[in-house]
Amino acid sequence: MTDRRDLWKSGVDTTRPSIARAYDVVLNGKDNFEVDRAFVHEITKVVPEIYDVATYNRQILGRGVRFMVGQGVTQFIDLGSGLPTVENTHQVAQRADPQARVVYVDNDPMVLAHGRALLAENARTAVITSDLRDPAEILAAPDVRRLIDFDRPVGVMLVGVLHHLHDDDDPAGLVRSYMEAVPAGSHLFVTHFCASTQDARDAEKKFLSLLGTGRFRTPEEITAFFDGFDLVEPGVVPLPLWRPEEQVPADLTVGQRLMFGGIARKH
């Protein structure tokens, strides 16, 4: 177990919930603290299925990465990647194509520590600590330049992270900045909390009051992130409905509709 004093020295704040660590909680991980578990407990009061929602998000990550590899995309920038867990982007991509390259980006120092340990023997994968609101810094980072060939299609992944940007962060402008840096044939992959039900809107209030972030946008607002790109079928839909690999119930639950996602191609 890492000593808390070492965590403080590395910049880890154990007194406030962290986005990455809260996600780790709902994925039944071990890299979190009581403050993160308490936050998730409050969320379960309005969305009891929040643990299932995390699973749906992880499942679409796998389906989306496999889809992009099938389209010839073999290099990925995973923005706001969170803590390493099962079926990470590089594991999915490299299973489909052993030459695939992945750069993970997150602003949580615990992600860097755990990511480096996980990737120590994987020369085609790197993790960097940076804020996705600074695309110029990220795109110029040595590991990004080492692993990503910007003359070839790139998978730009914003899976479960844009909802942690407020409107005044200009998330749509940030998406454009990343997509302007990659060539035709690149793909944009977004999943996002959706204001699809009253329960979702109640969850948004909890996120904003306890975590300070968590903007639940409408399906139309989420779809707007893909403006100017070619949305692939079935468009922006609840996560379980995006190219499912198993039977999906006709009537989706609140949890199954809590996040929407989609992928688009740059032409």
Coordinates of N, CA, C and O in Angstrom, one line a residue, residues 73-230:
V73 N -7.4 2.2 -38.3 CA -6.9 3.1 -37.3 C -6.1 2.3 -36.3 O -6.6 1.4 -35.6
T74 N -4.8 2.5 -36.2 CA -3.9 1.7 -35.3 C -3.1 2.6 -34.3 O -2.1 2.1 -33.8
Q75 N -3.5 3.8 -34.2 CA -2.9 4.7 -33.2 C -3.9 5.6 -32.5 O -4.8 6.0 -33.2
F76 N -3.8 5.7 -31.2 CA -4.8 6.3 -30.4 C -4.3 7.3 -29.4 O -3.3 7.0 -28.8
I77 N -5.0 8.4 -29.2 CA -4.8 9.3 -28.1 C -6.0 9.2 -27.2 O -7.1 9.7 -27.6
D78 N -5.8 8.6 -26.0 CA -6.9 8.4 -25.1 C -6.9 9.5 -24.0 O -6.1 9.5 -23.1
L79 N -7.7 10.5 -24.2 CA -7.8 11.7 -23.4 C -8.7 11.5 -22.2 O -9.8 11.1 -22.3
G80 N -8.1 11.8 -21.0 CA -8.9 11.6 -19.8 C -9.1 10.1 -19.5 O -10.2 9.7 -19.2
S81 N -8.1 9.4 -19.7 CA -8.1 7.9 -19.7 C -8.5 7.3 -18.4 O -9.1 6.2 -18.3
G82 N -8.2 8.0 -17.2 CA -8.5 7.4 -15.9 C -7.5 6.3 -15.5 O -6.5 6.1 -16.3
L83 N -7.7 5.7 -14.4 CA -6.8 4.7 -13.9 C -6.8 3.4 -14.7 O -7.9 3.1 -15.2
P84 N -5.7 2.8 -14.8 CA -5.7 1.5 -15.6 C -6.6 0.5 -14.9 O -6.7 0.4 -13.7
T85 N -7.4 -0.2 -15.7 CA -8.3 -1.3 -15.2 C -8.2 -2.4 -16.2 O -7.2 -2.6 -16.9
V86 N -9.3 -3.2 -16.3 CA -9.3 -4.3 -17.2 C -9.7 -3.8 -18.6 O -10.4 -2.9 -18.7
E87 N -9.2 -4.5 -19.6 CA -9.5 -4.1 -21.0 C -9.3 -2.6 -21.3 O -10.2 -1.9 -21.7
N88 N -8.0 -2.2 -21.1 CA -7.6 -0.8 -21.4 C -7.5 -0.7 -22.9 O -7.4 -1.7 -23.7
T89 N -7.5 0.5 -23.4 CA -7.4 0.8 -24.8 C -6.3 0.0 -25.5 O -6.5 -0.6 -26.6
H90 N -5.1 0.1 -24.9 CA -3.9 -0.6 -25.6 C -4.1 -2.1 -25.6 O -3.7 -2.7 -26.6
Q91 N -4.8 -2.7 -24.6 CA -5.0 -4.1 -24.6 C -5.9 -4.5 -25.7 O -5.7 -5.5 -26.5
V92 N -7.0 -3.8 -25.9 CA -8.0 -4.1 -26.9 C -7.4 -3.8 -28.3 O -7.5 -4.7 -29.2
A93 N -6.7 -2.7 -28.5 CA -6.1 -2.4 -29.8 C -5.0 -3.3 -30.2 O -5.0 -3.8 -31.3
Q94 N -4.1 -3.6 -29.3 CA -3.0 -4.5 -29.6 C -3.4 -6.0 -29.7 O -2.7 -6.7 -30.4
R95 N -4.5 -6.3 -29.2 CA -5.0 -7.7 -29.4 C -5.5 -7.8 -30.9 O -5.3 -8.8 -31.6
A96 N -6.1 -6.7 -31.4 CA -6.6 -6.6 -32.8 C -5.4 -6.4 -33.7 O -5.4 -6.9 -34.9
D97 N -4.4 -5.6 -33.3 CA -3.3 -5.3 -34.2 C -2.1 -5.1 -33.2 O -2.0 -4.0 -32.6
P98 N -1.1 -6.1 -33.1 CA 0.0 -5.9 -32.2 C 0.8 -4.7 -32.4 O 1.6 -4.3 -31.5
Q99 N 0.7 -4.1 -33.6 CA 1.5 -2.9 -33.9 C 0.9 -1.6 -33.4 O 1.4 -0.5 -33.5
A100 N -0.3 -1.7 -32.9 CA -1.1 -0.5 -32.5 C -0.4 0.3 -31.4 O 0.3 -0.3 -30.5
R101 N -0.5 1.6 -31.4 CA 0.2 2.5 -30.5 C -0.9 3.3 -29.7 O -1.8 3.8 -30.3
V102 N -0.6 3.6 -28.4 CA -1.6 4.3 -27.6 C -0.9 5.2 -26.7 O 0.1 4.8 -26.0
V103 N -1.4 6.5 -26.6 CA -0.9 7.4 -25.6 C -2.1 7.7 -24.7 O -3.1 8.2 -25.2
Y104 N -1.9 7.5 -23.4 CA -2.9 7.8 -22.4 C -2.6 9.2 -21.8 O -1.5 9.5 -21.6
V105 N -3.7 10.0 -21.6 CA -3.5 11.4 -21.1 C -4.5 11.5 -19.9 O -5.7 11.3 -20.1
D106 N -4.0 11.9 -18.8 CA -4.9 12.2 -17.6 C -4.2 13.2 -16.7 O -3.0 13.3 -16.7
N107 N -5.0 14.0 -16.0 CA -4.4 15.0 -15.1 C -4.3 14.5 -13.7 O -3.9 15.3 -12.8
D108 N -4.6 13.3 -13.4 CA -4.5 12.7 -12.1 C -3.2 12.1 -11.9 O -2.8 11.2 -12.7
P109 N -2.3 12.5 -10.9 CA -1.0 12.0 -10.8 C -1.0 10.5 -10.5 O 0.0 9.8 -10.8
M110 N -2.1 9.9 -9.9 CA -2.1 8.5 -9.7 C -2.2 7.7 -11.0 O -1.7 6.6 -11.1
V111 N -2.8 8.3 -12.0 CA -2.8 7.6 -13.3 C -1.4 7.5 -13.9 O -1.1 6.4 -14.4
L112 N -0.6 8.5 -13.7 CA 0.8 8.4 -14.2 C 1.5 7.3 -13.5 O 2.2 6.5 -14.1
A113 N 1.4 7.3 -12.2 CA 2.1 6.3 -11.4 C 1.7 4.8 -11.7 O 2.6 4.0 -12.0
H114 N 0.4 4.6 -11.8 CA 0.0 3.3 -12.1 C 0.1 2.9 -13.5 O 0.4 1.8 -13.9
G115 N -0.1 3.9 -14.4 CA 0.1 3.7 -15.8 C 1.5 3.3 -16.2 O 1.7 2.4 -17.0
R116 N 2.5 4.0 -15.6 CA 3.9 3.7 -16.0 C 4.2 2.3 -15.5 O 5.0 1.6 -16.2
A117 N 3.7 1.9 -14.4 CA 4.0 0.5 -13.9 C 3.4 -0.5 -14.9 O 4.0 -1.5 -15.2
L118 N 2.2 -0.3 -15.3 CA 1.5 -1.2 -16.2 C 2.2 -1.3 -17.6 O 2.3 -2.4 -18.2
L119 N 2.7 -0.1 -18.0 CA 3.2 0.0 -19.4 C 4.7 -0.1 -19.5 O 5.3 0.1 -20.6
A120 N 5.4 -0.5 -18.4 CA 6.8 -0.4 -18.3 C 7.5 -1.3 -19.4 O 8.5 -0.9 -19.9
E121 N 6.8 -2.3 -19.8 CA 7.4 -3.2 -20.8 C 6.7 -3.2 -22.2 O 6.8 -4.1 -23.0
N122 N 5.9 -2.1 -22.4 CA 5.2 -2.0 -23.6 C 5.6 -0.7 -24.3 O 5.2 0.4 -24.1
A123 N 6.5 -0.9 -25.3 CA 7.2 0.2 -26.0 C 6.2 1.0 -26.9 O 6.5 2.1 -27.3
R124 N 5.1 0.4 -27.2 CA 4.1 1.1 -28.1 C 3.1 1.8 -27.3 O 2.1 2.3 -27.9
T125 N 3.2 2.0 -26.0 CA 2.2 2.6 -25.2 C 2.9 3.6 -24.2 O 4.0 3.2 -23.7
A126 N 2.3 4.7 -24.0 CA 2.8 5.7 -23.0 C 1.7 6.3 -22.2 O 0.5 6.3 -22.7
V127 N 2.0 6.9 -21.1 CA 1.0 7.7 -20.3 C 1.7 9.0 -19.9 O 2.8 9.0 -19.5
I128 N 0.9 10.1 -20.1 CA 1.4 11.4 -19.7 C 0.4 12.1 -18.8 O -0.8 11.9 -18.9
T129 N 0.9 12.9 -17.9 CA 0.1 13.7 -17.0 C -0.1 15.1 -17.7 O 0.9 15.8 -17.8
S130 N -1.3 15.4 -18.1 CA -1.5 16.7 -18.6 C -3.0 17.0 -18.6 O -3.8 16.0 -18.5
D131 N -3.4 18.2 -18.8 CA -4.8 18.6 -18.8 C -5.3 18.7 -20.2 O -4.8 19.4 -21.0
L132 N -6.4 17.9 -20.5 CA -6.9 17.9 -21.9 C -7.3 19.3 -22.4 O -7.5 19.5 -23.6
R133 N -7.5 20.2 -21.5 CA -7.8 21.6 -21.9 C -6.6 22.3 -22.5 O -6.8 23.5 -22.9
D134 N -5.5 21.7 -22.6 CA -4.3 22.3 -23.2 C -3.8 21.4 -24.3 O -2.8 20.7 -24.2
P135 N -4.6 21.4 -25.5 CA -4.2 20.5 -26.6 C -2.8 20.8 -27.2 O -2.2 19.9 -27.6
A136 N -2.4 22.1 -27.1 CA -1.1 22.4 -27.7 C 0.0 21.7 -26.9 O 0.9 21.1 -27.5
E137 N -0.1 21.7 -25.6 CA 0.9 21.0 -24.8 C 0.9 19.5 -25.0 O 1.9 18.9 -25.2
I138 N -0.3 18.9 -25.1 CA -0.4 17.5 -25.3 C 0.1 17.0 -26.6 O 0.8 16.1 -26.7
L139 N -0.3 17.8 -27.7 CA 0.1 17.4 -29.0 C 1.6 17.5 -29.2 O 2.1 16.9 -30.1
A140 N 2.2 18.4 -28.4 CA 3.7 18.6 -28.6 C 4.5 17.7 -27.6 O 5.7 17.7 -27.7
A141 N 3.8 16.9 -26.8 CA 4.5 16.1 -25.8 C 5.4 15.1 -26.4 O 5.0 14.5 -27.4
P142 N 6.6 14.9 -25.9 CA 7.6 14.0 -26.5 C 7.0 12.6 -26.8 O 7.2 12.0 -27.8
D143 N 6.3 12.0 -25.8 CA 5.7 10.7 -26.0 C 4.7 10.7 -27.1 O 4.5 9.7 -27.8
V144 N 3.9 11.7 -27.2 CA 2.9 11.8 -28.3 C 3.6 11.9 -29.6 O 3.3 11.1 -30.6
R145 N 4.7 12.7 -29.7 CA 5.4 12.8 -31.0 C 6.2 11.5 -31.3 O 6.4 11.2 -32.5
R146 N 6.6 10.8 -30.3 CA 7.3 9.5 -30.5 C 6.4 8.4 -31.0 O 6.8 7.7 -31.9
L147 N 5.2 8.4 -30.5 CA 4.3 7.3 -30.8 C 3.3 7.5 -31.9 O 2.8 6.6 -32.6
I148 N 2.9 8.8 -32.0 CA 1.8 9.1 -33.0 C 2.3 9.7 -34.2 O 3.0 10.8 -34.2
D149 N 2.0 9.1 -35.4 CA 2.3 9.7 -36.7 C 1.1 10.5 -37.2 O 0.1 9.9 -37.6
F150 N 1.3 11.8 -37.2 CA 0.2 12.6 -37.6 C -0.1 12.7 -39.1 O -0.9 13.5 -39.5
D151 N 0.6 11.9 -39.8 CA 0.4 11.8 -41.3 C -0.6 10.6 -41.5 O -1.0 10.3 -42.7
R152 N -0.9 9.8 -40.5 CA -1.7 8.6 -40.6 C -2.9 8.8 -39.7 O -2.8 9.5 -38.7
P153 N -4.0 8.2 -40.0 CA -5.2 8.3 -39.1 C -5.0 8.0 -37.7 O -4.3 7.1 -37.3
V154 N -5.7 8.8 -36.8 CA -5.6 8.7 -35.4 C -7.0 8.5 -34.8 O -7.9 9.2 -35.2
G155 N -7.1 7.7 -33.8 CA -8.3 7.6 -33.0 C -8.2 8.6 -31.8 O -7.4 8.4 -30.9
V156 N -9.0 9.6 -31.8 CA -9.0 10.6 -30.7 C -10.2 10.2 -29.8 O -11.3 10.3 -30.2
M157 N -9.8 9.8 -28.6 CA -10.8 9.2 -27.7 C -11.1 10.2 -26.5 O -10.2 10.6 -25.8
L158 N -12.3 10.5 -26.3 CA -12.8 11.3 -25.2 C -14.0 10.5 -24.6 O -15.1 10.9 -24.7
V159 N -13.6 9.4 -24.0 CA -14.5 8.5 -23.4 C -14.8 8.8 -22.0 O -13.9 8.7 -21.1
G160 N -16.0 9.3 -21.7 CA -16.4 9.6 -20.3 C -15.7 10.7 -19.7 O -15.4 10.7 -18.5
V161 N -15.3 11.7 -20.5 CA -14.6 12.9 -19.9 C -15.1 14.2 -20.3 O -15.0 15.2 -19.5
L162 N -15.7 14.4 -21.4 CA -16.2 15.8 -21.8 C -17.3 16.3 -20.9 O -17.4 17.5 -20.7
H163 N -18.0 15.4 -20.2 CA -19.0 15.9 -19.2 C -18.3 16.5 -18.0 O -19.0 17.1 -17.2
H164 N -17.0 16.3 -17.8 CA -16.3 17.0 -16.7 C -15.8 18.3 -17.1 O -15.1 18.9 -16.3
L165 N -16.1 18.8 -18.3 CA -15.8 20.1 -18.7 C -17.0 21.0 -18.7 O -18.1 20.6 -19.2
H166 N -16.9 22.2 -18.1 CA -18.0 23.1 -18.0 C -18.1 23.8 -19.4 O -17.2 23.8 -20.2
D167 N -19.3 24.4 -19.6 CA -19.5 25.1 -20.9 C -18.4 26.1 -21.2 O -18.0 26.3 -22.3
D168 N -18.0 26.8 -20.1 CA -17.0 27.9 -20.3 C -15.6 27.3 -20.6 O -14.6 28.1 -20.9
D169 N -15.4 26.0 -20.5 CA -14.2 25.4 -20.9 C -14.1 25.2 -22.4 O -13.1 24.8 -23.0
D170 N -15.2 25.5 -23.1 CA -15.4 25.3 -24.5 C -15.0 23.9 -25.0 O -14.1 23.7 -25.8
P171 N -15.7 22.9 -24.5 CA -15.4 21.5 -24.9 C -15.5 21.3 -26.4 O -14.6 20.6 -27.0
A172 N -16.4 22.0 -27.1 CA -16.5 21.8 -28.5 C -15.3 22.3 -29.2 O -14.7 21.8 -30.2
G173 N -14.8 23.5 -28.7 CA -13.6 24.0 -29.3 C -12.3 23.2 -29.1 O -11.5 23.0 -29.9
L174 N -12.3 22.5 -27.9 CA -11.2 21.6 -27.6 C -11.3 20.4 -28.6 O -10.2 19.9 -29.1
V175 N -12.4 19.8 -28.8 CA -12.6 18.7 -29.7 C -12.1 19.1 -31.1 O -11.3 18.4 -31.7
R176 N -12.4 20.3 -31.5 CA -12.0 20.8 -32.9 C -10.4 20.9 -32.9 O -9.8 20.6 -33.9
S177 N -9.8 21.4 -31.8 CA -8.4 21.5 -31.8 C -7.7 20.2 -32.0 O -6.7 20.1 -32.7
Y178 N -8.2 19.2 -31.3 CA -7.6 17.8 -31.5 C -7.8 17.3 -32.9 O -6.9 16.7 -33.5
M179 N -9.0 17.5 -33.4 CA -9.3 16.9 -34.7 C -8.7 17.7 -35.8 O -8.4 17.1 -36.9
E180 N -8.4 18.9 -35.6 CA -7.6 19.7 -36.6 C -6.2 19.2 -36.7 O -5.6 19.4 -37.8
A181 N -5.7 18.6 -35.7 CA -4.3 18.1 -35.7 C -4.1 16.8 -36.3 O -3.0 16.4 -36.6
V182 N -5.2 16.1 -36.6 CA -5.1 14.7 -37.2 C -5.6 14.7 -38.6 O -6.5 15.6 -39.0
P183 N -5.2 13.8 -39.5 CA -5.5 13.8 -40.9 C -6.9 13.2 -41.2 O -7.5 12.6 -40.3
A184 N -7.3 13.3 -42.4 CA -8.5 12.6 -42.9 C -8.4 11.1 -42.6 O -7.3 10.5 -42.7
G185 N -9.5 10.5 -42.3 CA -9.5 9.1 -41.9 C -9.4 8.8 -40.4 O -9.6 7.7 -40.0
S186 N -9.1 9.9 -39.7 CA -9.1 9.8 -38.2 C -10.5 9.7 -37.7 O -11.4 10.1 -38.4
H187 N -10.6 9.2 -36.5 CA -11.9 9.0 -35.9 C -12.0 9.7 -34.5 O -11.0 9.7 -33.8
L188 N -13.2 10.2 -34.2 CA -13.5 10.8 -32.9 C -14.4 9.9 -32.2 O -15.5 9.6 -32.7
F189 N -14.1 9.6 -31.0 CA -14.9 8.7 -30.1 C -15.3 9.4 -28.8 O -14.4 9.8 -28.1
V190 N -16.6 9.6 -28.6 CA -17.0 10.3 -27.4 C -18.1 9.5 -26.7 O -19.0 9.0 -27.4
T191 N -18.0 9.4 -25.4 CA -19.2 9.0 -24.6 C -19.4 10.1 -23.5 O -18.4 10.8 -23.1
H192 N -20.6 10.2 -23.1 CA -20.9 11.4 -22.3 C -22.2 11.2 -21.5 O -23.2 10.6 -22.0
F193 N -22.2 11.7 -20.3 CA -23.4 11.7 -19.5 C -24.5 12.5 -20.2 O -24.3 13.5 -20.7
C194 N -25.7 11.9 -20.2 CA -26.8 12.5 -20.9 C -28.0 12.9 -20.0 O -28.4 12.1 -19.1
A195 N -28.6 14.1 -20.2 CA -29.7 14.5 -19.4 C -31.0 13.8 -20.0 O -31.9 14.5 -20.5
S196 N -31.0 12.5 -19.9 CA -32.1 11.8 -20.6 C -33.3 11.5 -19.8 O -34.4 11.2 -20.3
T197 N -33.2 11.7 -18.4 CA -34.3 11.4 -17.5 C -34.2 12.4 -16.3 O -33.2 13.0 -16.1
Q198 N -35.2 12.4 -15.5 CA -35.2 13.3 -14.3 C -34.1 12.7 -13.4 O -33.4 13.5 -12.7
D199 N -34.0 11.4 -13.3 CA -32.9 10.8 -12.5 C -31.6 11.3 -12.9 O -30.7 11.5 -12.1
A200 N -31.4 11.4 -14.2 CA -30.1 11.8 -14.7 C -29.8 13.3 -14.3 O -28.7 13.7 -13.9
R201 N -30.9 14.1 -14.4 CA -30.7 15.5 -14.0 C -30.5 15.6 -12.5 O -29.7 16.5 -12.0
D202 N -31.1 14.7 -11.7 CA -30.8 14.7 -10.2 C -29.3 14.3 -10.0 O -28.7 14.8 -9.1
A203 N -28.8 13.3 -10.8 CA -27.5 12.9 -10.7 C -26.5 14.0 -11.0 O -25.5 14.2 -10.3
E204 N -26.9 14.9 -12.0 CA -26.0 16.0 -12.4 C -25.9 16.9 -11.2 O -24.8 17.4 -10.9
K205 N -27.0 17.2 -10.4 CA -26.9 18.1 -9.3 C -25.9 17.5 -8.2 O -25.1 18.2 -7.6
K206 N -25.9 16.2 -8.0 CA -25.0 15.5 -7.1 C -23.6 15.7 -7.5 O -22.7 16.0 -6.7
F207 N -23.3 15.4 -8.8 CA -22.0 15.6 -9.3 C -21.4 17.0 -9.1 O -20.3 17.2 -8.7
L208 N -22.3 17.9 -9.5 CA -21.8 19.3 -9.4 C -21.6 19.8 -8.0 O -20.6 20.5 -7.7
S209 N -22.4 19.3 -7.1 CA -22.3 19.8 -5.7 C -21.1 19.1 -5.0 O -20.5 19.7 -4.1
L210 N -20.9 17.8 -5.3 CA -19.9 17.0 -4.5 C -18.5 16.9 -5.2 O -17.5 16.9 -4.6
L211 N -18.6 17.0 -6.6 CA -17.3 16.8 -7.3 C -16.9 18.1 -8.0 O -15.7 18.3 -8.3
G212 N -17.9 19.0 -8.3 CA -17.6 20.2 -8.9 C -17.7 20.2 -10.4 O -17.6 21.2 -11.1
T213 N -17.8 18.9 -11.0 CA -18.0 18.8 -12.4 C -19.0 17.7 -12.6 O -19.5 17.0 -11.7
G214 N -19.4 17.6 -13.9 CA -20.5 16.6 -14.3 C -21.6 17.3 -15.0 O -22.7 17.4 -14.4
R215 N -21.4 17.7 -16.2 CA -22.4 18.5 -17.0 C -23.1 17.4 -17.8 O -22.5 16.9 -18.8
F216 N -24.4 17.2 -17.5 CA -25.2 16.2 -18.2 C -25.8 17.0 -19.4 O -26.7 17.8 -19.2
R217 N -25.4 16.6 -20.6 CA -25.9 17.4 -21.8 C -26.9 16.6 -22.5 O -27.1 15.3 -22.4
T218 N -27.7 17.2 -23.3 CA -28.8 16.6 -24.1 C -28.2 15.8 -25.2 O -27.1 16.0 -25.6
P219 N -29.0 14.9 -25.8 CA -28.5 14.1 -27.0 C -28.1 15.1 -28.1 O -27.1 14.8 -28.8
E220 N -28.8 16.2 -28.3 CA -28.5 17.1 -29.3 C -27.1 17.8 -29.0 O -26.3 18.0 -30.0
E221 N -26.9 18.2 -27.8 CA -25.6 18.8 -27.4 C -24.5 17.8 -27.6 O -23.4 18.2 -28.0
I222 N -24.7 16.6 -27.3 CA -23.6 15.6 -27.4 C -23.3 15.4 -28.9 O -22.2 15.3 -29.3
T223 N -24.4 15.2 -29.7 CA -24.2 15.1 -31.1 C -23.5 16.2 -31.8 O -22.7 16.0 -32.7
A224 N -23.7 17.4 -31.2 CA -23.0 18.6 -31.8 C -21.5 18.5 -31.7 O -20.8 19.2 -32.5
F225 N -20.9 17.7 -30.8 CA -19.5 17.5 -30.8 C -18.9 16.9 -32.1 O -17.8 17.1 -32.4
F226 N -19.8 16.2 -32.8 CA -19.4 15.6 -34.0 C -19.6 16.4 -35.3 O -19.5 15.9 -36.4
D227 N -20.1 17.7 -35.1 CA -20.4 18.5 -36.3 C -19.1 18.6 -37.2 O -18.0 18.9 -36.7
G228 N -19.4 18.4 -38.5 CA -18.3 18.5 -39.4 C -17.6 17.2 -39.7 O -16.8 17.1 -40.6
F229 N -18.1 16.1 -39.0 CA -17.5 14.8 -39.2 C -18.6 13.9 -39.6 O -19.8 14.1 -39.5
D230 N -18.2 12.7 -40.2 CA -19.2 11.7 -40.6 C -19.5 10.7 -39.5 O -18.7 9.8 -39.2

